[in-house]
Amino acid sequence: MTKRTPIIAGNWKMHNTLAESAALIEALKKAENKNEAEIIVAPSFTSLAEVAKLASGSAIKVASQDVHWEDKGAFTSAVSPVQAKDAGATHTILGHSERRSVFGDTDEILNKKVAAALRHGLTIIFCVGETLAQREANETIAVINSQLENGLKGFTAEQLNGLIIAYEPVWAIGTGKTATPAQAQEVHASIRQFLTDKYGADFAQATRILYGGSVKDSNVDEIMAQPDVDGALVGGQALLADKFTRIINFN
Ligand code: PGA
């Protein structure tokens, strides 16, 4: 089996003042990283440039939580991929369930955002996940396949090289409910199969698939032990330096 470098990513969402962001990144720069994981943090836009500046020279990479699909223009409050990159982001999250459900990001919109991120060389962390109703109706795999199919439509394996996928069951985000390791593994294996069928085995084997949804210091070890789980996208506990450090150093 291909060895994939694990990724531990923290999504800071709409949290942290500049001073709080600076304190958190300074603490994380000192953290042990015994698994040599790739560490990525996604601060809110007001802190992005400052966090990127403080992280430069360290192994921690910085992501934006979203980008607009245009490079510039009359789009009040939006942030373009050019601006995210200029502020120091190397990665961008796209399709987080809060973007999908609260801000109306559809598969079609996300497909345009994917194009924009690729155009500017931002590595995409593409989020997919089912709601509780969809899981209970046995639609999980179909929902995720359609999010992947439509969100990534029109791009080749070569263009998507480096893509990161995050499986985040909507019912597990911020709820304290985590998918069981077996539930996570089942969906991750299915995502890898989708990638194999669509983009070929080399692409699928190289792609990191992260799990997200109430990842904690207390459950990260069993989740990371699953063969198709290559990392974690962490919300709540990414704001706490000691908890996030423990997650980085999963066993
Ligand atoms: P959570 O958030 O860890 O607070 O559940 C995860 C996410 O939304 O990425």
Short mmCIF file of C-alpha atoms and ligand atoms in Angstrom, two decimals:
data_model
loop_
_atom_site.label_atom_id
_atom_site.label_comp_id
_atom_site.label_asym_id
_atom_site.label_seq_id
_atom_site.Cartn_x
_atom_site.Cartn_y
_atom_site.Cartn_z
CA MET A 1 0.00 0.00 0.00
CA THR A 2 1.14 3.53 -0.77
CA LYS A 3 2.46 5.45 2.19
CA ARG A 4 0.61 8.71 2.52
CA THR A 5 1.91 11.50 4.75
CA PRO A 6 -0.80 12.23 7.32
CA ILE A 7 -2.40 15.66 7.43
CA ILE A 8 -3.76 17.29 10.57
CA ALA A 9 -5.72 20.40 9.68
CA GLY A 10 -7.39 22.88 11.99
CA ASN A 11 -10.38 24.92 10.89
CA TRP A 12 -10.61 27.92 13.17
CA LYS A 13 -13.97 28.97 11.67
CA MET A 14 -15.25 32.38 12.91
CA HIS A 15 -13.10 32.35 16.03
CA ASN A 16 -10.11 34.25 17.39
CA THR A 17 -9.04 37.85 17.43
CA LEU A 18 -5.69 38.72 15.91
CA ALA A 19 -3.99 38.37 19.30
CA GLU A 20 -5.65 35.01 19.95
CA SER A 21 -4.68 33.77 16.49
CA ALA A 22 -1.10 34.87 17.02
CA ALA A 23 -0.90 33.15 20.40
CA LEU A 24 -2.31 29.93 18.96
CA ILE A 25 0.08 29.76 16.01
CA GLU A 26 3.03 30.56 18.28
CA ALA A 27 2.04 27.67 20.55
CA LEU A 28 1.61 25.30 17.60
CA LYS A 29 5.01 26.23 16.19
CA LYS A 30 6.52 24.78 19.35
CA ALA A 31 4.44 21.60 19.25
CA GLU A 32 6.02 18.21 18.87
CA ASN A 33 5.14 16.42 15.61
CA LYS A 34 6.23 12.84 16.12
CA ASN A 35 4.35 11.47 13.09
CA GLU A 36 5.84 14.13 10.81
CA ALA A 37 2.32 15.04 9.81
CA GLU A 38 1.59 17.94 7.49
CA ILE A 39 -0.01 20.58 9.68
CA ILE A 40 -2.41 23.10 8.19
CA VAL A 41 -4.39 25.81 9.94
CA ALA A 42 -7.29 27.78 8.48
CA PRO A 43 -7.73 31.06 10.36
CA SER A 44 -10.51 33.50 9.57
CA PHE A 45 -9.65 36.06 6.90
CA THR A 46 -8.87 38.85 9.37
CA SER A 47 -6.08 36.71 10.85
CA LEU A 48 -4.87 34.96 7.71
CA ALA A 49 -2.00 37.27 6.76
CA GLU A 50 -0.76 37.58 10.34
CA VAL A 51 -0.86 33.81 10.95
CA ALA A 52 0.87 33.14 7.62
CA LYS A 53 3.60 35.62 8.54
CA LEU A 54 4.12 34.03 11.94
CA ALA A 55 4.04 30.51 10.46
CA SER A 56 6.56 31.24 7.72
CA GLY A 57 9.77 29.37 8.26
CA SER A 58 7.90 26.70 10.25
CA ALA A 59 6.39 23.52 8.83
CA ILE A 60 2.84 24.77 9.39
CA LYS A 61 0.90 25.69 6.28
CA VAL A 62 -1.98 28.11 6.14
CA ALA A 63 -5.32 27.69 4.38
CA SER A 64 -8.21 29.98 3.67
CA GLN A 65 -11.61 28.66 4.73
CA ASP A 66 -13.14 29.46 1.35
CA VAL A 67 -12.46 31.53 -1.75
CA HIS A 68 -14.68 33.26 -4.28
CA TRP A 69 -14.67 31.99 -7.87
CA GLU A 70 -13.63 35.33 -9.40
CA ASP A 71 -10.19 36.89 -9.11
CA LYS A 72 -11.61 40.34 -8.31
CA GLY A 73 -14.71 42.43 -8.76
CA ALA A 74 -17.87 43.78 -7.17
CA PHE A 75 -18.49 40.97 -4.69
CA THR A 76 -18.91 42.72 -1.34
CA SER A 77 -17.42 40.75 1.58
CA ALA A 78 -15.96 37.96 -0.56
CA VAL A 79 -12.28 37.06 -0.73
CA SER A 80 -10.68 35.99 -3.98
CA PRO A 81 -8.10 33.26 -4.46
CA VAL A 82 -5.63 35.95 -5.50
CA GLN A 83 -6.14 37.73 -2.17
CA ALA A 84 -5.96 34.50 -0.16
CA LYS A 85 -2.69 33.62 -1.84
CA ASP A 86 -1.37 37.14 -1.41
CA ALA A 87 -2.12 36.87 2.32
CA GLY A 88 -0.03 33.70 2.52
CA ALA A 89 -2.46 30.83 2.01
CA THR A 90 -1.13 27.77 0.20
CA HIS A 91 -4.36 25.80 0.68
CA THR A 92 -8.06 26.48 0.69
CA ILE A 93 -10.96 24.61 2.19
CA LEU A 94 -13.89 24.38 -0.23
CA GLY A 95 -17.37 22.99 0.34
CA HIS A 96 -17.37 22.90 4.10
CA SER A 97 -20.87 21.90 5.19
CA GLU A 98 -21.36 25.28 6.89
CA ARG A 99 -20.63 26.94 3.55
CA ARG A 100 -23.02 24.58 1.84
CA SER A 101 -25.87 24.86 4.33
CA VAL A 102 -25.54 28.39 5.75
CA PHE A 103 -24.18 30.27 2.73
CA GLY A 104 -25.74 28.26 -0.08
CA ASP A 105 -22.62 26.92 -1.78
CA THR A 106 -24.01 24.47 -4.32
CA ASP A 107 -22.07 21.86 -6.26
CA GLU A 108 -22.13 24.24 -9.26
CA ILE A 109 -20.72 27.14 -7.23
CA LEU A 110 -18.11 24.84 -5.71
CA ASN A 111 -17.10 23.65 -9.15
CA LYS A 112 -16.35 27.29 -10.08
CA LYS A 113 -14.42 27.75 -6.83
CA VAL A 114 -12.40 24.60 -7.58
CA ALA A 115 -11.50 26.12 -10.95
CA ALA A 116 -10.48 29.38 -9.27
CA ALA A 117 -8.30 27.66 -6.67
CA LEU A 118 -6.60 25.49 -9.30
CA ARG A 119 -5.99 28.53 -11.49
CA HIS A 120 -4.00 30.10 -8.66
CA GLY A 121 -2.24 26.99 -7.42
CA LEU A 122 -4.06 26.76 -4.09
CA THR A 123 -4.21 23.18 -2.81
CA ILE A 124 -7.85 22.30 -2.24
CA ILE A 125 -9.27 20.58 0.82
CA PHE A 126 -12.59 19.55 -0.69
CA CYS A 127 -15.25 18.69 1.92
CA VAL A 128 -18.06 16.22 1.41
CA GLY A 129 -20.56 14.71 3.80
CA GLU A 130 -24.12 13.53 4.32
CA THR A 131 -26.80 14.82 6.66
CA LEU A 132 -28.36 12.59 9.28
CA ALA A 133 -31.54 12.25 7.19
CA GLN A 134 -29.48 11.14 4.19
CA ARG A 135 -27.57 8.61 6.29
CA GLU A 136 -30.80 7.21 7.71
CA ALA A 137 -32.23 6.93 4.19
CA ASN A 138 -29.15 4.93 3.15
CA GLU A 139 -28.06 7.64 0.76
CA THR A 140 -24.61 8.34 2.22
CA ILE A 141 -22.47 6.94 -0.59
CA ALA A 142 -24.72 8.31 -3.34
CA VAL A 143 -24.67 11.80 -1.80
CA ILE A 144 -20.90 11.80 -1.45
CA ASN A 145 -20.31 10.46 -4.95
CA SER A 146 -22.54 13.16 -6.38
CA GLN A 147 -20.77 15.90 -4.37
CA LEU A 148 -17.44 14.65 -5.75
CA GLU A 149 -18.74 14.15 -9.28
CA ASN A 150 -20.33 17.60 -9.57
CA GLY A 151 -17.89 19.61 -7.48
CA LEU A 152 -14.83 18.32 -9.33
CA LYS A 153 -16.48 18.12 -12.75
CA GLY A 154 -14.36 18.89 -15.79
CA PHE A 155 -10.92 18.42 -14.25
CA THR A 156 -8.41 15.69 -14.98
CA ALA A 157 -6.30 13.77 -12.47
CA GLU A 158 -3.35 15.83 -13.62
CA GLN A 159 -5.13 19.10 -12.90
CA LEU A 160 -6.36 17.85 -9.53
CA ASN A 161 -2.93 16.58 -8.51
CA GLY A 162 -2.45 17.18 -4.76
CA LEU A 163 -6.18 17.41 -4.04
CA ILE A 164 -7.13 16.65 -0.43
CA ILE A 165 -10.59 15.36 0.42
CA ALA A 166 -12.28 15.72 3.80
CA TYR A 167 -15.16 13.45 4.71
CA GLU A 168 -17.23 15.30 7.28
CA PRO A 169 -20.61 13.79 8.14
CA VAL A 170 -22.79 16.84 8.78
CA TRP A 171 -24.36 15.20 11.83
CA ALA A 172 -20.93 14.89 13.45
CA ILE A 173 -19.74 18.48 13.01
CA GLY A 174 -19.73 20.46 16.23
CA THR A 175 -22.18 18.04 17.81
CA GLY A 176 -19.79 15.97 19.88
CA LYS A 177 -21.00 12.93 17.92
CA THR A 178 -18.22 11.25 15.99
CA ALA A 179 -18.60 8.66 13.26
CA THR A 180 -17.38 5.32 14.55
CA PRO A 181 -14.01 4.29 13.12
CA ALA A 182 -15.87 1.66 11.06
CA GLN A 183 -18.33 4.22 9.67
CA ALA A 184 -15.45 6.52 8.75
CA GLN A 185 -13.46 3.71 7.13
CA GLU A 186 -16.46 2.56 5.08
CA VAL A 187 -16.99 5.99 3.56
CA HIS A 188 -13.27 6.67 3.09
CA ALA A 189 -12.85 3.37 1.23
CA SER A 190 -15.80 4.26 -0.94
CA ILE A 191 -14.32 7.70 -1.72
CA ARG A 192 -11.03 6.04 -2.67
CA GLN A 193 -12.93 3.66 -4.93
CA PHE A 194 -14.67 6.61 -6.58
CA LEU A 195 -11.27 8.24 -7.16
CA THR A 196 -9.87 5.00 -8.58
CA ASP A 197 -12.75 4.61 -11.02
CA LYS A 198 -12.67 8.24 -12.09
CA TYR A 199 -8.98 9.22 -12.00
CA GLY A 200 -7.04 5.96 -11.80
CA ALA A 201 -5.33 3.97 -9.08
CA ASP A 202 -2.21 6.14 -8.85
CA PHE A 203 -4.24 9.25 -8.15
CA ALA A 204 -6.51 7.46 -5.68
CA GLN A 205 -3.62 5.92 -3.76
CA ALA A 206 -1.81 9.24 -3.49
CA THR A 207 -4.83 11.29 -2.38
CA ARG A 208 -5.14 12.06 1.32
CA ILE A 209 -8.67 11.64 2.66
CA LEU A 210 -9.23 13.37 6.01
CA TYR A 211 -11.98 12.66 8.50
CA GLY A 212 -13.73 15.58 10.18
CA GLY A 213 -16.54 15.82 12.70
CA SER A 214 -15.87 16.07 16.44
CA VAL A 215 -12.31 14.77 16.21
CA LYS A 216 -10.88 14.98 19.71
CA ASP A 217 -7.74 14.07 21.60
CA SER A 218 -9.74 11.14 22.99
CA ASN A 219 -10.86 9.61 19.67
CA VAL A 220 -8.16 10.58 17.17
CA ASP A 221 -6.08 7.44 17.69
CA GLU A 222 -8.81 4.98 16.72
CA ILE A 223 -9.89 7.10 13.77
CA MET A 224 -6.33 7.46 12.46
CA ALA A 225 -5.83 3.69 12.78
CA GLN A 226 -8.23 3.11 9.87
CA PRO A 227 -6.39 2.24 6.66
CA ASP A 228 -8.15 4.80 4.46
CA VAL A 229 -8.13 7.65 6.99
CA ASP A 230 -5.11 9.81 6.16
CA GLY A 231 -5.70 12.68 8.52
CA ALA A 232 -8.16 14.85 10.36
CA LEU A 233 -9.92 18.16 9.82
CA VAL A 234 -10.55 19.50 13.29
CA GLY A 235 -12.87 22.32 14.37
CA GLY A 236 -13.50 22.85 18.08
CA GLN A 237 -10.33 21.26 19.41
CA ALA A 238 -8.17 23.05 16.83
CA LEU A 239 -8.67 26.20 18.91
CA LEU A 240 -6.99 24.65 21.95
CA ALA A 241 -3.21 24.35 21.56
CA ASP A 242 -2.86 21.43 23.98
CA LYS A 243 -5.72 19.41 22.48
CA PHE A 244 -4.63 20.09 18.89
CA THR A 245 -1.05 19.15 19.78
CA ARG A 246 -2.27 15.82 21.10
CA ILE A 247 -4.25 15.30 17.88
CA ILE A 248 -1.14 16.06 15.80
CA ASN A 249 0.68 13.43 17.84
CA PHE A 250 -1.91 10.70 17.34
CA ASN A 251 -0.84 7.17 18.15
P1 PGA B 1 -15.69 19.97 14.80
O1 PGA B 1 -15.64 20.66 13.34
O2 PGA B 1 -14.35 19.30 15.00
O3 PGA B 1 -15.92 21.11 15.75
O4 PGA B 1 -16.80 18.99 14.76
C1 PGA B 1 -15.08 19.98 12.27
C2 PGA B 1 -15.21 20.80 11.01
O5 PGA B 1 -16.23 21.47 10.83
O6 PGA B 1 -14.28 20.81 10.19
#
